[in-house]
Coordinates of C-alpha atoms in Angstrom, one line a residue:
Chain A
K1 CA 30.9 -19.4 16.8
S2 CA 32.9 -16.5 15.4
G3 CA 32.2 -14.7 12.1
G4 CA 28.9 -14.8 10.2
T5 CA 28.6 -18.6 9.7
H6 CA 25.9 -19.0 12.3
I7 CA 24.2 -15.7 11.5
L8 CA 21.4 -15.0 9.0
K9 CA 19.8 -11.8 7.9
P10 CA 17.2 -10.7 5.3
L11 CA 18.7 -9.8 2.0
M12 CA 16.5 -6.8 1.6
S13 CA 17.1 -3.8 3.8
P14 CA 14.2 -2.0 5.5
P15 CA 13.0 1.4 4.1
T16 CA 15.3 4.2 5.2
R17 CA 14.3 7.3 7.1
E18 CA 14.5 9.3 3.9
E19 CA 12.4 6.9 1.9
I20 CA 9.7 6.9 4.7
L21 CA 9.7 10.7 4.7
A22 CA 9.5 10.8 0.9
T23 CA 6.4 8.5 1.0
L24 CA 4.8 10.8 3.6
M25 CA 5.4 13.8 1.3
D26 CA 3.7 12.1 -1.6
L27 CA 0.5 11.5 0.4
Chain B
R1 CA -5.4 -28.3 25.6
Q2 CA -3.3 -31.4 25.5
D3 CA -2.6 -31.1 21.8
L4 CA -1.0 -27.7 22.0
N5 CA 2.4 -27.7 20.3
F6 CA 4.7 -26.4 22.9
G7 CA 7.3 -25.0 20.5
Q8 CA 4.6 -23.2 18.5
V9 CA 3.2 -21.5 21.7
V10 CA 6.6 -20.3 22.7
A11 CA 7.3 -19.0 19.1
D12 CA 3.9 -17.2 19.0
I13 CA 4.5 -15.5 22.3
L14 CA 8.1 -14.6 21.5
C15 CA 7.5 -13.3 18.0
E16 CA 4.6 -11.1 19.2
F17 CA 6.9 -9.7 21.9
L18 CA 9.8 -9.2 19.4
E19 CA 7.5 -7.2 17.1
V20 CA 6.5 -4.9 19.9
A21 CA 10.1 -4.6 21.1
I22 CA 11.5 -3.8 17.6
H23 CA 9.0 -1.1 17.0
L24 CA 9.8 0.4 20.4
I25 CA 13.6 0.2 19.9
L26 CA 13.3 2.0 16.5
Y27 CA 11.2 4.7 18.2
V28 CA 13.3 5.1 21.4
R29 CA 16.6 5.1 19.4
D30 CA 15.3 7.6 16.9
V31 CA 15.9 5.5 13.8
Y32 CA 12.7 6.8 12.3
P33 CA 10.9 10.1 12.8
S34 CA 8.6 10.0 15.8
G35 CA 5.7 11.3 13.7
I36 CA 5.3 7.9 11.9
F37 CA 4.6 6.0 15.1
Q38 CA 1.3 5.6 16.8
K39 CA 0.8 5.1 20.5
R40 CA -0.7 1.8 21.4
K41 CA -1.1 -0.4 24.5
K42 CA 0.5 -3.8 24.7
Y43 CA 1.1 -5.8 27.8
N44 CA -0.9 -3.1 29.5
V45 CA 1.9 -0.5 28.9
P46 CA 2.2 2.2 26.3
V47 CA 4.2 1.3 23.3
Q48 CA 4.8 2.8 19.8
E49 CA 3.7 1.1 16.6
L50 CA 4.7 1.6 13.0
N51 CA 2.4 1.2 10.0
G52 CA 2.9 0.7 6.3
N53 CA 5.9 -0.8 4.6
L54 CA 8.1 -0.8 7.6
N55 CA 5.6 -2.7 9.7
Q56 CA 5.3 -5.2 6.9
Y57 CA 9.0 -5.6 6.7
I58 CA 9.2 -6.3 10.5
Q59 CA 6.3 -8.8 10.2
D60 CA 7.9 -10.6 7.3
T61 CA 11.2 -10.8 9.1
L62 CA 9.6 -12.3 12.2
H63 CA 7.4 -14.6 10.2
C64 CA 10.6 -16.1 8.8
V65 CA 12.3 -16.3 12.2
K66 CA 9.4 -18.1 13.8
P67 CA 10.1 -21.6 12.5
L68 CA 13.7 -21.4 13.9
I69 CA 12.3 -20.4 17.4
E70 CA 9.7 -23.2 17.1
K71 CA 12.5 -25.7 16.6
N72 CA 14.6 -24.1 19.4
E73 CA 17.3 -23.3 16.8
A74 CA 17.5 -19.5 17.3
E75 CA 20.0 -18.6 19.9
K76 CA 19.8 -14.9 19.6
V77 CA 17.7 -12.3 17.7
V78 CA 19.7 -9.1 17.3
V79 CA 18.4 -5.7 16.3
V80 CA 21.5 -3.9 14.8
I81 CA 21.4 -0.2 14.4
M82 CA 24.0 1.0 11.9
D83 CA 25.4 4.4 10.9
K84 CA 25.4 5.9 7.4
E85 CA 28.4 3.8 6.5
H86 CA 26.6 0.7 7.6
H87 CA 28.8 0.2 10.7
P88 CA 27.0 -1.1 13.8
V89 CA 26.7 1.5 16.5
E90 CA 24.3 -0.5 18.8
R91 CA 23.2 -4.1 19.0
F92 CA 20.1 -5.0 21.0
V93 CA 20.7 -8.7 21.7
F94 CA 17.8 -11.0 22.7
E95 CA 19.4 -14.1 23.9
I96 CA 16.9 -16.9 24.0
S97 CA 17.0 -20.3 25.7
Q98 CA 14.1 -22.7 26.0
P99 CA 14.0 -25.5 28.6
P100 CA 13.5 -29.1 27.4
L101 CA 10.0 -30.0 26.4
L102 CA 7.3 -29.5 29.0
S103 CA 3.5 -29.1 28.9
I104 CA 1.8 -25.8 29.5
S105 CA -0.4 -26.6 32.5
S106 CA -2.4 -23.5 33.1
E107 CA -3.3 -20.0 32.0
T108 CA -1.6 -18.6 35.1
L109 CA 1.7 -19.7 33.6
L110 CA 1.1 -17.7 30.4
S111 CA 0.0 -14.7 32.4
H112 CA 3.2 -14.9 34.4
V113 CA 5.2 -14.8 31.2
E114 CA 3.3 -11.8 30.0
Q115 CA 4.2 -10.0 33.2
L116 CA 7.9 -10.7 32.6
L117 CA 7.7 -9.5 29.0
R118 CA 6.0 -6.4 30.2
A119 CA 8.9 -5.6 32.5
M120 CA 11.2 -6.1 29.5
I121 CA 9.2 -3.7 27.3
L122 CA 9.3 -1.1 30.1
K123 CA 13.1 -1.4 30.3
I124 CA 13.4 -0.8 26.5
S125 CA 11.2 2.2 26.8
V126 CA 13.6 3.9 29.1
C127 CA 16.9 2.6 27.7
D128 CA 17.8 5.9 26.1
A129 CA 18.7 7.1 29.6
V130 CA 21.7 4.7 29.6
L131 CA 22.7 4.9 26.0
D132 CA 24.5 7.7 24.1
N133 CA 22.7 9.4 21.2
N134 CA 23.1 7.8 17.8
P135 CA 24.5 9.7 14.8
P136 CA 21.9 11.0 12.3
G137 CA 20.9 8.8 9.3
C138 CA 21.0 5.4 11.1
T139 CA 19.3 2.3 9.6
F140 CA 18.7 -1.1 11.1
T141 CA 18.7 -4.8 10.4
V142 CA 17.7 -7.9 12.2
L143 CA 20.1 -10.8 12.6
V144 CA 19.3 -14.3 13.8
H145 CA 22.1 -16.3 15.4
T146 CA 21.4 -20.0 14.8
R147 CA 22.6 -22.9 17.0
E148 CA 23.7 -24.9 13.9
A149 CA 25.5 -23.6 10.9
A150 CA 23.3 -21.0 9.2
T151 CA 23.3 -22.8 5.8
R152 CA 21.5 -25.7 7.5
N153 CA 18.7 -23.4 8.6
M154 CA 18.4 -21.6 5.3
E155 CA 15.4 -23.6 4.2
K156 CA 13.6 -23.2 7.5
V157 CA 13.9 -19.4 7.4
Q158 CA 13.0 -18.9 3.8
V159 CA 9.2 -19.3 4.3
I160 CA 8.2 -16.2 2.3
K161 CA 8.7 -16.0 -1.4
D162 CA 10.5 -12.8 -2.4
F163 CA 11.9 -12.4 1.1
P164 CA 15.3 -14.2 0.8
W165 CA 17.8 -14.6 3.6
I166 CA 21.6 -14.6 3.4
V167 CA 24.5 -15.3 5.8
A168 CA 25.4 -12.0 7.5
D169 CA 28.6 -10.1 6.7
E170 CA 31.3 -9.8 9.3
Q171 CA 31.0 -6.0 9.1
E172 CA 27.4 -6.2 10.5
V173 CA 28.3 -8.6 13.2
H174 CA 31.5 -7.2 14.5
M175 CA 31.8 -4.0 16.5
E176 CA 35.0 -2.6 17.8
E177 CA 35.3 -1.0 21.2
A178 CA 31.9 -1.9 22.4
K179 CA 30.6 -1.7 25.9
L180 CA 27.9 -4.0 27.3
V181 CA 24.8 -2.6 28.8
P182 CA 22.6 -5.2 30.5
L183 CA 18.9 -4.3 30.3
K184 CA 16.8 -7.2 31.6
T185 CA 16.8 -10.9 32.3
M186 CA 13.6 -13.0 32.5
T187 CA 13.3 -16.5 33.7
S188 CA 10.0 -18.5 33.3
D189 CA 9.1 -22.2 33.0
I190 CA 8.7 -21.9 29.2
L191 CA 11.3 -19.3 28.2
K192 CA 14.5 -17.7 29.4
M193 CA 15.7 -14.5 27.9
Q194 CA 18.4 -12.0 28.4
L195 CA 18.4 -8.6 26.8
Y196 CA 21.5 -6.5 26.6
V197 CA 22.9 -3.8 24.4
E198 CA 26.3 -3.8 22.9
E199 CA 27.1 -0.1 22.3
K200 CA 30.0 1.3 20.4
T201 CA 32.0 3.5 22.7
R202 CA 32.7 6.2 20.1
K203 CA 29.7 6.6 17.8

């Protein structure tokens, strides 16, 4: 089972550290 | 209860555990600032929990993974920590195997599973002692290794509208010069699981 043929992942990435920090700044 | 769906029970237990484990990994491996975590107790041990968008993202991910676990089609769930260039530096691999169908006979059985999961959580909470520090600016993704070709499982995993899944890139899966760090193995009547970390030797 080499390669990515048996492996799935969400298309969207999680929020980054910077995005999380920016959200906190806005609060 | 006789009408309990065995696969559903295992999937519920496992997804609840994976949620706690993912939050804890992100905390222990410093992927997000410690200030956004809140201390909670799960399995009677202290864990760290995220709120907001990030929590929703993890919940959505696991909600989609659940049907695969229910049908015993998920072989591994992997939390990949990647550097700024999106190259994996660590892979936390949860290797899952479920025995052939059996009925859940008593609550004692479930309580035994909980004790085993507790031991696994404790091991994650101290794993930074055996791993090297990660470079700054890391991100993460969750991969699901399926027993059959991923395309056959695409429909099962896509249970949330606006949360599409794709086949993972080779770049996220493959890690050169990695060492294997075994963390914990659990064996119960309803679930067997191995947790190990593949760590890049030069991060």
